[in-house]
Each structure stands twice: as structure tokens, then as C-alpha cells.
Tab-separated table of C-alpha atoms in Angstrom:
chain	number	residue	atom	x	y	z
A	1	UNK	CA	0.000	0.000	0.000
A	2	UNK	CA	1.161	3.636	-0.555
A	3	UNK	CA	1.710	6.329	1.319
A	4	UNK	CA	-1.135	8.094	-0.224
A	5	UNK	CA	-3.409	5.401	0.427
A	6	UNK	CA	-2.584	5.842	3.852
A	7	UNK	CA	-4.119	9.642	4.495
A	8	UNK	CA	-8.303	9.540	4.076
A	9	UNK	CA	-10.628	11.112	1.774
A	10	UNK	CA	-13.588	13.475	2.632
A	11	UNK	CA	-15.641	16.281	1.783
A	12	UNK	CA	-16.113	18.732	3.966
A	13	UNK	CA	-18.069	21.880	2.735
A	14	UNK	CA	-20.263	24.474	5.792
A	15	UNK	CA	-22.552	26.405	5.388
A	16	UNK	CA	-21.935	30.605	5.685
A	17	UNK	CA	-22.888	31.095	9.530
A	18	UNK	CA	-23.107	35.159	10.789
A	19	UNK	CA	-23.658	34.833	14.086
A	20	UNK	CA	-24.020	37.337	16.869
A	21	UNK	CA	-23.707	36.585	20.668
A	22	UNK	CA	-24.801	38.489	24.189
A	23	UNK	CA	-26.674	41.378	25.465
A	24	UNK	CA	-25.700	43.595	22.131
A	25	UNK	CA	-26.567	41.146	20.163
A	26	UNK	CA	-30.046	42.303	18.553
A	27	UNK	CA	-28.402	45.527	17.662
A	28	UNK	CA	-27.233	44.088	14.695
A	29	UNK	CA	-31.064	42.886	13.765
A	30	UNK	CA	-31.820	45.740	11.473
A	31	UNK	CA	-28.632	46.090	10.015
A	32	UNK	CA	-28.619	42.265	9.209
A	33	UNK	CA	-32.094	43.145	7.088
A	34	UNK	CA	-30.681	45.804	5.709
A	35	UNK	CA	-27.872	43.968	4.552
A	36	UNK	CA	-30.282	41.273	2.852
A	37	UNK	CA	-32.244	43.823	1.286
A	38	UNK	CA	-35.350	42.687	3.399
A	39	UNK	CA	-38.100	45.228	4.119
A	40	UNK	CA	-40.922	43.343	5.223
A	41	UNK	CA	-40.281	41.046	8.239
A	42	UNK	CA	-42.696	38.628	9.952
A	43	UNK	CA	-42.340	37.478	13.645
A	44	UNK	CA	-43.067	33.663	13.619
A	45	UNK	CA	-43.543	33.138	17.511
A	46	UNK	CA	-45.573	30.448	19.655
A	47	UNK	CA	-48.861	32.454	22.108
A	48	UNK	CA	-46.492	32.105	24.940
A	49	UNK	CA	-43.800	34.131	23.850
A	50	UNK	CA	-46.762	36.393	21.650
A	51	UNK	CA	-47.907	36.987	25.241
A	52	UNK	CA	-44.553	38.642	26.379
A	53	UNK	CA	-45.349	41.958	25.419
A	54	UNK	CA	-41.921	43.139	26.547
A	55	UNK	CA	-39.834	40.839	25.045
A	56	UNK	CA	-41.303	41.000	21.862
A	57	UNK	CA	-41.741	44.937	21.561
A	58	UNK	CA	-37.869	44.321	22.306
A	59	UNK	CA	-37.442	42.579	18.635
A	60	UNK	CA	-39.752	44.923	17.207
A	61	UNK	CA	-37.223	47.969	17.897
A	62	UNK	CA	-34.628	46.037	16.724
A	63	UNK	CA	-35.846	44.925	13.220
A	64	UNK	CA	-37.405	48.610	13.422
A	65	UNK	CA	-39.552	49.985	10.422
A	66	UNK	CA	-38.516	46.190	8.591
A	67	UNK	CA	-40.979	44.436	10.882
A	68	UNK	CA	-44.470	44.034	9.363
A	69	UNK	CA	-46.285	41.384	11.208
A	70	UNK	CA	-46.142	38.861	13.866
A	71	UNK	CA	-47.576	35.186	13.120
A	72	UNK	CA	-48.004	33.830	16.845
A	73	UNK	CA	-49.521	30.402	15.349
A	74	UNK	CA	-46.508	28.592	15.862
A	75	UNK	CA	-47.153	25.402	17.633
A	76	UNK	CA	-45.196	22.309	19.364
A	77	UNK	CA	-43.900	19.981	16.410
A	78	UNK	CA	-44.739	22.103	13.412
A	79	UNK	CA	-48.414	20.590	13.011
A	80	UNK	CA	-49.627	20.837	9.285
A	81	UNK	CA	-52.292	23.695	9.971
A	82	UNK	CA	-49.947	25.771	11.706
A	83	UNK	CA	-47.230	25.638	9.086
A	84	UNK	CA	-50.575	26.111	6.195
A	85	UNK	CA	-51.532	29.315	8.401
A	86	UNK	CA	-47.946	31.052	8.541
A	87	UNK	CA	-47.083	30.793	4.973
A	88	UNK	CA	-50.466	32.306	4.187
A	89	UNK	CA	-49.490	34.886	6.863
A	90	UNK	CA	-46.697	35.060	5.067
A	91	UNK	CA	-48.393	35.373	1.364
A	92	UNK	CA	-50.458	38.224	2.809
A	93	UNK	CA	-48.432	40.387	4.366
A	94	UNK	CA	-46.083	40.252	1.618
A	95	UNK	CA	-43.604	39.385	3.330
A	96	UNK	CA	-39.299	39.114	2.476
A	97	UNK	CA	-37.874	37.915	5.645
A	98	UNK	CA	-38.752	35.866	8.557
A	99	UNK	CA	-37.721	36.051	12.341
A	100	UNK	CA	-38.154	32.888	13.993
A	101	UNK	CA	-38.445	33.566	17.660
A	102	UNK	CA	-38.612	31.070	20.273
A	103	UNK	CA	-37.583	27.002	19.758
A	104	UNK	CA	-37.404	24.076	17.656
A	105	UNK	CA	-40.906	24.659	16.108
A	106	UNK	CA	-40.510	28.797	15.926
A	107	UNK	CA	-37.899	27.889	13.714
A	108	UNK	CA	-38.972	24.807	11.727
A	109	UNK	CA	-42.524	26.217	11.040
A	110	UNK	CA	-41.308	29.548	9.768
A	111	UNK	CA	-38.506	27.089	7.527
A	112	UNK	CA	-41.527	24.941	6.657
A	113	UNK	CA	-44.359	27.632	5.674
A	114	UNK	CA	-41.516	29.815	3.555
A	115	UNK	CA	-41.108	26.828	1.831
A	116	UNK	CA	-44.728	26.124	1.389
A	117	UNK	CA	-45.465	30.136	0.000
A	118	UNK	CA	-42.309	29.798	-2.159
A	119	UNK	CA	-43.075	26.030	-3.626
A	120	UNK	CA	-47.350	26.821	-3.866
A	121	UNK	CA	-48.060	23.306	-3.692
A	122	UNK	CA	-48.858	20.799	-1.148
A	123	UNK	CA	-46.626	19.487	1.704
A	124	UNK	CA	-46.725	16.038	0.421
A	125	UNK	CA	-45.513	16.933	-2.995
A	126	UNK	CA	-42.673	18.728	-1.164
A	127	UNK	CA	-41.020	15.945	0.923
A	128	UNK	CA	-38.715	13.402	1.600
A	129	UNK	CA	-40.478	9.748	0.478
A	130	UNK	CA	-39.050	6.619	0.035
A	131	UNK	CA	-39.768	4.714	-3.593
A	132	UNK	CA	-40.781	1.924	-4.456
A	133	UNK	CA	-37.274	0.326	-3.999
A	134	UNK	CA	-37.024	1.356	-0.682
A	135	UNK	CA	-34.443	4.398	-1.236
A	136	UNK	CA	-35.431	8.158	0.021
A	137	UNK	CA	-35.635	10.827	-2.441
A	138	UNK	CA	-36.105	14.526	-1.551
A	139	UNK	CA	-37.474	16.695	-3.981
A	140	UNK	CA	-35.222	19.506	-5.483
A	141	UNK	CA	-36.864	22.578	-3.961
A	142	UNK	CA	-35.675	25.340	-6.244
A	143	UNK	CA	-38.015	28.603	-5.994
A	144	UNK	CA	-36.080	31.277	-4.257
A	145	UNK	CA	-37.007	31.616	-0.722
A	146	UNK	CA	-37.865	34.074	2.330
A	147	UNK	CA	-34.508	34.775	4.223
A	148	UNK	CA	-34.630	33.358	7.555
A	149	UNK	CA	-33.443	35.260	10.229
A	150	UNK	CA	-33.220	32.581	14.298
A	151	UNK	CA	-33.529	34.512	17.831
A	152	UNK	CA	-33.811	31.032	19.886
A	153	UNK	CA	-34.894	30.401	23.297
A	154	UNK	CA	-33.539	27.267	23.475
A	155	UNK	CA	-30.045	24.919	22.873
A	156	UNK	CA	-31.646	23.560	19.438
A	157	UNK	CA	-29.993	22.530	16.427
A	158	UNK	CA	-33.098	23.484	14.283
A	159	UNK	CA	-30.897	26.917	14.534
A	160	UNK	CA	-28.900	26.147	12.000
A	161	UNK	CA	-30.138	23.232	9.750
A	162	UNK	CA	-31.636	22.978	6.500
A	163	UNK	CA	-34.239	20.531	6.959
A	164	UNK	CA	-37.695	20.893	8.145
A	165	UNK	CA	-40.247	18.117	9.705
A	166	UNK	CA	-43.883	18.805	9.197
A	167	UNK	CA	-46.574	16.711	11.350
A	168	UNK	CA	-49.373	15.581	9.860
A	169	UNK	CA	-51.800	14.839	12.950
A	170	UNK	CA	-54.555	12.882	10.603
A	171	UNK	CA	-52.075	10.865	8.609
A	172	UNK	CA	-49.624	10.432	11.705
A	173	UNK	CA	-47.032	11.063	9.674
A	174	UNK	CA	-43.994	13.289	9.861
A	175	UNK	CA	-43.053	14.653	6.662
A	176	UNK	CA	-39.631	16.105	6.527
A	177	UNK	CA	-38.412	18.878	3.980
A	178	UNK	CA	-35.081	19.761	2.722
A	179	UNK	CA	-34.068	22.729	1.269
A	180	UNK	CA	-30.345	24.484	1.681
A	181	UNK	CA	-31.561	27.571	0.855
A	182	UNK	CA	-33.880	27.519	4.667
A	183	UNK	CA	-30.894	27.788	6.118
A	184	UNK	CA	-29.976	30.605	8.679
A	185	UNK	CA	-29.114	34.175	6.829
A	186	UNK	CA	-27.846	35.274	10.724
A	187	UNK	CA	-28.376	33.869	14.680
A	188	UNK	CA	-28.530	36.501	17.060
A	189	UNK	CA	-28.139	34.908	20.486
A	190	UNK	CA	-29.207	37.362	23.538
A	191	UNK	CA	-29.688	36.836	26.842
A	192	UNK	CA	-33.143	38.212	27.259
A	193	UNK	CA	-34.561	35.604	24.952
A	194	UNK	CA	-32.571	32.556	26.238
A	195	UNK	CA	-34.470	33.439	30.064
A	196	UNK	CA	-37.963	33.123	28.594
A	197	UNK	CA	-37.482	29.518	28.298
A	198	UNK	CA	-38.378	27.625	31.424
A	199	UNK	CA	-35.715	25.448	32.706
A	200	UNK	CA	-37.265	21.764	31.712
A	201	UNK	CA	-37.181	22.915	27.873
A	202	UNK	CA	-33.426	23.745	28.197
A	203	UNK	CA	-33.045	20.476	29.463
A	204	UNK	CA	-34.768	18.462	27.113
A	205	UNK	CA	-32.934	20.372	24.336
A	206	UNK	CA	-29.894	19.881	25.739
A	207	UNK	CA	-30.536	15.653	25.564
A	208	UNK	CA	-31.499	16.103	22.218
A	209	UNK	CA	-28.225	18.010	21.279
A	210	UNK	CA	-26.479	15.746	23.873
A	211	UNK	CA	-27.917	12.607	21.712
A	212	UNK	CA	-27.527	14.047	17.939
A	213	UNK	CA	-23.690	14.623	19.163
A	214	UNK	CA	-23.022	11.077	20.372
A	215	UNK	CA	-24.825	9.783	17.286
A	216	UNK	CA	-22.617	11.595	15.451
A	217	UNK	CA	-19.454	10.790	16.638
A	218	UNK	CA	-20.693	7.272	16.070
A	219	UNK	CA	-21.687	7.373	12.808
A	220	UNK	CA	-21.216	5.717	10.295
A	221	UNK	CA	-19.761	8.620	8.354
A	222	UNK	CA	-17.676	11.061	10.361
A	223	UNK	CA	-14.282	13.531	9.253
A	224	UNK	CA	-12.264	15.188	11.619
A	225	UNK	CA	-13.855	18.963	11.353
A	226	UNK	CA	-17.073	17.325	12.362
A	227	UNK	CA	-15.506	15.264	15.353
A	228	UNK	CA	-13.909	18.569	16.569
A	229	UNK	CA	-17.248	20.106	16.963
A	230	UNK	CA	-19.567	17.278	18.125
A	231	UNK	CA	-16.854	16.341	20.574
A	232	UNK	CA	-16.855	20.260	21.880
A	233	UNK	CA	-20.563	19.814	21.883
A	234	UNK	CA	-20.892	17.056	24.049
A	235	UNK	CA	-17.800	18.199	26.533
A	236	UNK	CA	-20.259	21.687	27.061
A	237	UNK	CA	-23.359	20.058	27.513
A	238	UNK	CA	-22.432	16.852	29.514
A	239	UNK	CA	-20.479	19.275	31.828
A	240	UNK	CA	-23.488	20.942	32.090
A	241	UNK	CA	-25.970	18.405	32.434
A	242	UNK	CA	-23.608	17.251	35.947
A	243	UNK	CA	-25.167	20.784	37.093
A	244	UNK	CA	-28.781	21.185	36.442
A	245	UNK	CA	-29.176	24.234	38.582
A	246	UNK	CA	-26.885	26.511	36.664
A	247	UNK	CA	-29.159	25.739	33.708
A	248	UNK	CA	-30.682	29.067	34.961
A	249	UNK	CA	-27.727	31.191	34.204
A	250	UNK	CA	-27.631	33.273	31.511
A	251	UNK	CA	-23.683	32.608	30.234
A	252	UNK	CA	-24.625	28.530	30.862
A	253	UNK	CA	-27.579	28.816	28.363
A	254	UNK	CA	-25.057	31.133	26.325
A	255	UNK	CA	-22.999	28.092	26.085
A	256	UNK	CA	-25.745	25.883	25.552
A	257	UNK	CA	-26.615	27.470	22.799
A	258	UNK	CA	-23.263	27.855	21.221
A	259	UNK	CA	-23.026	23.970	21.405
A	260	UNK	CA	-25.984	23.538	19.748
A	261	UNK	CA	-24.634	25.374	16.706
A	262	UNK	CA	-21.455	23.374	16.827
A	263	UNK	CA	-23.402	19.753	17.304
A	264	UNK	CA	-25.970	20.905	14.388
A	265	UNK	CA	-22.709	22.028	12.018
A	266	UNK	CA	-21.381	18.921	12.704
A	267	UNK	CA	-24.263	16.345	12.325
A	268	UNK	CA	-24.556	17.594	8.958
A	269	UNK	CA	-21.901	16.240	7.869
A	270	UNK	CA	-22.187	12.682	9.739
A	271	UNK	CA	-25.996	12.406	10.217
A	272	UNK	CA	-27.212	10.790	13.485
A	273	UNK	CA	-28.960	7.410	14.142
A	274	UNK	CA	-32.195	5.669	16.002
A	275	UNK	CA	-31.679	7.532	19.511
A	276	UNK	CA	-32.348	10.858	16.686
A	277	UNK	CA	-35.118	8.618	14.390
A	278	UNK	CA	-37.159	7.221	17.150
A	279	UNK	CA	-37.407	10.705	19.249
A	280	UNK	CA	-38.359	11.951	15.414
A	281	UNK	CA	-41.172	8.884	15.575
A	282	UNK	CA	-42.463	9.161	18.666
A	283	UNK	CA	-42.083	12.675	19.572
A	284	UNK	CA	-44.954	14.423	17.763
A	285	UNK	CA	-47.841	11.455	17.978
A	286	UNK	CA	-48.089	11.470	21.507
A	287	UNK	CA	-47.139	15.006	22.350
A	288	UNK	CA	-43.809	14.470	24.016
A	289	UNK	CA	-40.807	16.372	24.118
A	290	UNK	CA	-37.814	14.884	21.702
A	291	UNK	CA	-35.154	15.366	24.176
A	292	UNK	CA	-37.297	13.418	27.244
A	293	UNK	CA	-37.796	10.236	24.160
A	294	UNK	CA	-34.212	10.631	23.578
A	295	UNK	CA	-32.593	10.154	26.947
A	296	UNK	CA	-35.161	7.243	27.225
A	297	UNK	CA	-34.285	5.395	23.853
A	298	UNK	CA	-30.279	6.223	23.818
A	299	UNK	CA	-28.910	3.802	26.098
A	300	UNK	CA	-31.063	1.058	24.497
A	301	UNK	CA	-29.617	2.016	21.337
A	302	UNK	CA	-26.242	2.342	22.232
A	303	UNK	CA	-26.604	-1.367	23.382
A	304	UNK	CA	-28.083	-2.499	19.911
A	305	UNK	CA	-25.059	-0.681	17.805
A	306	UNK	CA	-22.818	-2.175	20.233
A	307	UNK	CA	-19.784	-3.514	18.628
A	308	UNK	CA	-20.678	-1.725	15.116
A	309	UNK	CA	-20.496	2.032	17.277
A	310	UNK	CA	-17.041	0.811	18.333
A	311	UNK	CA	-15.083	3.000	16.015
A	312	UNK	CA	-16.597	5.969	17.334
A	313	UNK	CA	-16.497	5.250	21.091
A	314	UNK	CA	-13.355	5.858	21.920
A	315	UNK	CA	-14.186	10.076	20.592
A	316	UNK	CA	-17.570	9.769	22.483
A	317	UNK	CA	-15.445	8.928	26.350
A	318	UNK	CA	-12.765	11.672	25.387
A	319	UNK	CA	-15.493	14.061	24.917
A	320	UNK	CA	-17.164	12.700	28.193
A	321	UNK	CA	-13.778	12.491	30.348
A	322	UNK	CA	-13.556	8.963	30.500
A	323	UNK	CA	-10.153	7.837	30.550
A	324	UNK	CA	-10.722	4.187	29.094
A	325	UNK	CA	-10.413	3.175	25.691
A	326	UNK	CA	-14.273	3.325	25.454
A	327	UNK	CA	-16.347	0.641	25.394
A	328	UNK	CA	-19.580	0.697	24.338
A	329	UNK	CA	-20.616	-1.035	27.567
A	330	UNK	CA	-18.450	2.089	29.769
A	331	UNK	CA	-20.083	4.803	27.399
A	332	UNK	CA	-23.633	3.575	28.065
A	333	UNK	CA	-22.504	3.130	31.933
A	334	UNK	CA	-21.630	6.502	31.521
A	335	UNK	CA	-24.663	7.776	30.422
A	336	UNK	CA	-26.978	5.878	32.369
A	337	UNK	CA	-25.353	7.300	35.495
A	338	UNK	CA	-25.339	10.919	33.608
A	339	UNK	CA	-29.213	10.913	32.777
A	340	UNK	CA	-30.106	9.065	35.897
A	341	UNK	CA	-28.939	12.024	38.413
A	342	UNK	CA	-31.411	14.433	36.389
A	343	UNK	CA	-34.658	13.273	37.769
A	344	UNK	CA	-36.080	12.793	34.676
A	345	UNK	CA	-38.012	9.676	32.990
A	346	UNK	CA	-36.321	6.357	32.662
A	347	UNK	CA	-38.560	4.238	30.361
A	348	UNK	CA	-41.100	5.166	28.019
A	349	UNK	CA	-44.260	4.269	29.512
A	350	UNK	CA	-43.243	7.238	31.831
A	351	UNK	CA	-43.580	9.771	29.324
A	352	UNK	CA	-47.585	8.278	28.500
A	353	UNK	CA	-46.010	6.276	25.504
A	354	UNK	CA	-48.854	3.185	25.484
A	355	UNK	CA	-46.923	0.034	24.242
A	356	UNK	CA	-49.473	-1.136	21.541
A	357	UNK	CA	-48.713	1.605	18.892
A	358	UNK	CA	-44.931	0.613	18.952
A	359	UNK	CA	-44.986	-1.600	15.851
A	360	UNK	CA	-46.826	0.842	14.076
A	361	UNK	CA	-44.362	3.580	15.450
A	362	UNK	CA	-41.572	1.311	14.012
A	363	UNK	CA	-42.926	0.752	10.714
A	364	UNK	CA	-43.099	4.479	9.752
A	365	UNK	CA	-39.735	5.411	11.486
A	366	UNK	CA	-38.002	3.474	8.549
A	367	UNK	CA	-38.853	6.165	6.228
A	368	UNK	CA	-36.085	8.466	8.349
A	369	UNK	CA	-33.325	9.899	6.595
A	370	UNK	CA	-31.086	9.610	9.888
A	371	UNK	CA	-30.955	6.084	9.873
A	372	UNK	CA	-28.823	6.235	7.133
A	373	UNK	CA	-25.788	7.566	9.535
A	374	UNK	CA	-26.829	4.265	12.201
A	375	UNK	CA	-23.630	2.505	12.220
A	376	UNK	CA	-25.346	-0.900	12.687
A	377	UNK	CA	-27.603	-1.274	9.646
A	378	UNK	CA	-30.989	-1.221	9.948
A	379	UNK	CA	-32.768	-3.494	7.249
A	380	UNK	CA	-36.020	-4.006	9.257
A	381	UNK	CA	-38.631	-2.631	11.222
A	382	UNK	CA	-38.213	-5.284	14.132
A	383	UNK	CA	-34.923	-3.926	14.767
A	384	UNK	CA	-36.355	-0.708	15.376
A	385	UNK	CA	-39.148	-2.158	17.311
A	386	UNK	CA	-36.795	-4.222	19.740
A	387	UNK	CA	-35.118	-1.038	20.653
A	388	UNK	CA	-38.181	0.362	21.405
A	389	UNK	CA	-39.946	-2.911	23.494
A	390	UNK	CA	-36.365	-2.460	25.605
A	391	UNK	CA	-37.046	1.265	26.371
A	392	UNK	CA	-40.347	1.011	26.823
């Protein structure tokens, strides 16, 4: 073999990221629509944060005479109607920008309803399905779309991806879109907005960062520039998680955040696996929060990659101080005793999951794109379904 053989080969190409960080952060708001040439900006928001009069005359003076609207529709797992309503907010305010204010769904339904405005045709012509050989196909989105603009109140990596999961309550069915061009135009985290977010929603984002990072570092694709950030990612947030109560503190949810930027840079370029597809799955049809499913589901799944996670392991205990080799028997260990000193469910008939739907639940989870990253190969839906019968 030759030398040359010897060094690997990868592609490695990220996304443009302007990003803007502390109490002067949303100073730069309206010189960031400026700068994209938008003058007509919609608030996406959930009624909670709609309520907070305060905070959200706060982003009002920032975007300044740009801001035309606020759509305060936003609702927990991007439900169909409440994506249909914003891009029709959207459509009739005219709209040329969007700032997504709040979480996970504040941004994903804002992603989701630009695309539906842009695209003018349904969501189920617009995502990801798998033929009839089995292999997933996403549909090349290519109308120009509304530049999206991310004030989060919580460590999600919905900040800066490009994908967007729609639920579809009557069909039970979560229909994911993908289109680069979603992505974040800027990030403005601020301290004001990070505070709104009660403290059991920064946790359970934090376990679903925490999860897409270990996923990724055991995946089944991974480079170096990725590994440097999803290890970084899972150092902040399992040091962290070892202190619940400073969850509270501004600069710890400042550093939250900032890891969820560097575990959603970095998981997409590795992808994640079942911990990510099942939380995905189960998540929306029974009203639970990802992160909660997650901490459930990932010790069970770390069990069924076993031996085929190996390779990454050893990054996973660096990141999480562990001075073995790493096992995937210490790394779950690990965990266990991690998650277990939050006070938080253990299995999922805690979190109201009833055990009869789990085939079902199985079955459509298939259909993921994540499970493409699993380093064990998932062929079946009774693979998927053990891991779920063990966490359940």
C-alpha cells in the first residue's frame, strides 16, 4: 500500500454562519435586514412568547420599520395547519424575511411555511419519500425563498439546519423537507430571549443536542472537522448536564446554545442514528418532548449498535472524560449514570407512551433519513421495534 493510500478522503463543505452573541446582540437585527435587502419582516412566535409583550416589543425595535407582522400560530412539532396558516401569513403580508423567535418549532414552522409560500403546492408533494425500492428521495426545492433570520430560546440545532419536519396529525405522519436555501441568513443569540425559556425545555434540548452529538461521533460517516465540533458539543453540555441548577444562568444557556450550533454544524456532515429517528417517531404522535424520548431510547440504542459504534467510542469517552479506551458497555454506563442524576423519565411508559402503537411507530420510522448515519444497519422494522420494546 502507498503512502497516499494511507491519508483519508472526505468532503467537507459548511454552510456561511453570521452569528451574533450576548446582550448587544439584537443591535445588529436591522442592520442584518438591511444587509439582505429585506423590508418586510414577519415574527413567527408560539402564544407564549406572543404573550410577552416586553420581550417581543424588544425585537420589534430592533428589526425597526422592517418588521411588518407577527404570526403567533406557531405550535409544538410544526403541526400541518400551523405551518398552512404562517405561509399564508406570510403570502399576505407580503412578506421578504422571517424572524423565527422562540424554539425548535418557531424555527422549523417559519422554515416549513416559507417553503410552502415559495413552492405553492402541497406538503406532500414537497417531501422526503421513500420509492418503491425502498431508497429516500427529496425533492429539489428550487423557488427562491424568504430569508430566515433565528432569535432562539432554546439549545436547538433546528438553529442552524436545512431541513424541516412537518406533522401531519390525521395521517400520523412526519413529513420532513429539505431545502439548503432555509438555512440561517444570521443567529442573534441574547440573553433576554434565552431566560424566557423555562428550565425543563433547556433540558430536554440539551438531551437532544447531547444525543444528535453522540450519534454523530458514532456514525457511520464522520471527518475530523465534524468530530472537533460534536466532541466540543458534548464536553459543554455533559459538563453541564452534571449541574442542572446553573441551567438558569444566563452565560450557561449562552454556552448551551453555542453547542448547539457546533453539534448541528457537525451532524450535517455525519448524520445521526435511532436515539435521533425514534425521538423523530415518537415525539410528535403522543405530544412528548424529543429530548425526554431521547434520553429514554439512547442507552437502548447504544446497546443495539454495540460492537458496530465501536469505532466511534473511543471520541464519544474523550469528549465525556472517560479515561478508558471506550467501550460501548463504559459509554452507556456513563450515560446511564449521567441521565439518571437528572430526575427525569427512565422508560417510556413514563412519558404516556402506550406500548401497543410501537410496531406501528416502528414501521413508519423506517422512512427516516437519519438512519442512514446508524452505524449498525438497519434493514427491518423489528430492529427498530426491539429497541423500542427495551425502552419502553
Amino acid at each position: 500500500m502507498s503512502k497516499a493510500a494511507l491519508m483519508p478522503s472526505f468532503e467537507h463543505a459548511s454552510a456561511a454562519l453570521r452569528l451574533f452573541h450576548g446582550p448587544d446582540s439584537l443591535a445588529r437585527l436591522g442592520r442584518e435586514l438591511e444587509r439582505l435587502g429585506a423590508r418586510r419582516a414577519v415574527i413567527f412566535c408560539g402564544q407564549s412568547m406572543g404573550r410577552q409583550g416586553q420581550l417581543l416589543e424588544l425585537v420589534r425595535q430592533a428589526a425597526g420599520e422592517h418588521c411588518v407582522g407577527v404570526f403567533d400560530g406557531v405550535q409544538a412539532h410544526s403541526p400541518l395547519v400551523s405551518v398552512q396558516a404562517g405561509a399564508a401569513y406570510l403570502g399576505q403580508t407580503g412578506a421578504d424575511a422571517v424572524i423565527a423567535l422562540g424554539g425548535g418549532s418557531a424555527i422549523v414552522t417559519a422554515r416549513a411555511a416559507s417553503i410552502v409560500l415559495a413552492e405553492g403546492r402541497p406538503v406532500h408533494e414537497l417531501c422526503t419519500r421513500r420509492d418503491e425500492r425502498g431508497a429516500l428521495n427529496s425533492p429539489k426545492l428550487l423557488q427562491p425563498k424568504l430569508a430566515q433570520l433565528v432569535l432562539p430560546s432554546t439549545p436547538t440545532t433546528a438553529m442552524v439546519k436545512a431541513g424541516s419536519a412537518v406533522f401531519d396529525p390525521t395521517a400520523g405522519e412526519r413529513l420532513p423537507l429539505f431545502d439548503p436555501k432555509t438555512r440561517a441568513a444570521a443567529l442573534f443569540i441574547h440573553p433576554e430571549l434565552t431566560a424566557t425559556a423555562p428550565r425543563h425545555l433547556i433540558l430536554s434540548a440539551s438531551l437532544n443536542t447531547l444525543t444528535m452529538a453522540i450519534e454523530g461521533l458514532v456514525s457511520r460517516v464522520s471527518n475530523p472537522l465534524a468530530d472537533a465540533q460534536l466532541m466540543h458539543a458534548l464536553r459543554l453540555i455533559a459538563g453541564h448536564l452534571q449541574r442542572p441548577d446553573s441551567m438558569d444562568d444566563p452565560a450557561v444557556r449562552g454556552e448551551l446554545l453555542l453547542a448547539a450550533v457546533l453539534c448541528g454544524q457537525g451532524s450535517d456532515h455525519t448524520g445521526a442514528g435511532i436515539t435521533t429517528v425514534l425521538g423523530h417517531a415518537l415525539g410528535a404522535r403522543f405530544g412528548t418532548e424529543n429530548g425526554l424520548v431521547n434520553a429514554v431510547v439512547l442507552p437502548h440504542a447504544l446497546r443495539f449498535n454495540g460492537q458496530a459504534a465501536q469505532a466511534g467510542m473511543g471520541k464519544v469517552a474523550a469528549a465525556l472524560g472517560l479515561t478508558s479506551t471506550g467501550s460501548a458497555s463504559e459509554v452507556t454506563e456513563r450515560l446511564s449514570g449521567l441521565l439518571a442524576g437528572l430526575s427525569i423519565p427512565s422508560r417510556l411508559q413514563e412519558l404516556q407512551v402506550p406500548a401497543e402503537p410501537l410496531e406501528m411507530v416502528a414501521r413508519l420510522a423506517m422512512a427516516d433519513w437519519f438512519l442512514r448515519g446508524n452505524p449498525r444497519p438497519v434493514t427491518e422494522a423489528g430492529q427498530l421495534l426491539a429497541v423500542l420494546q427495551a425502552a419502553w
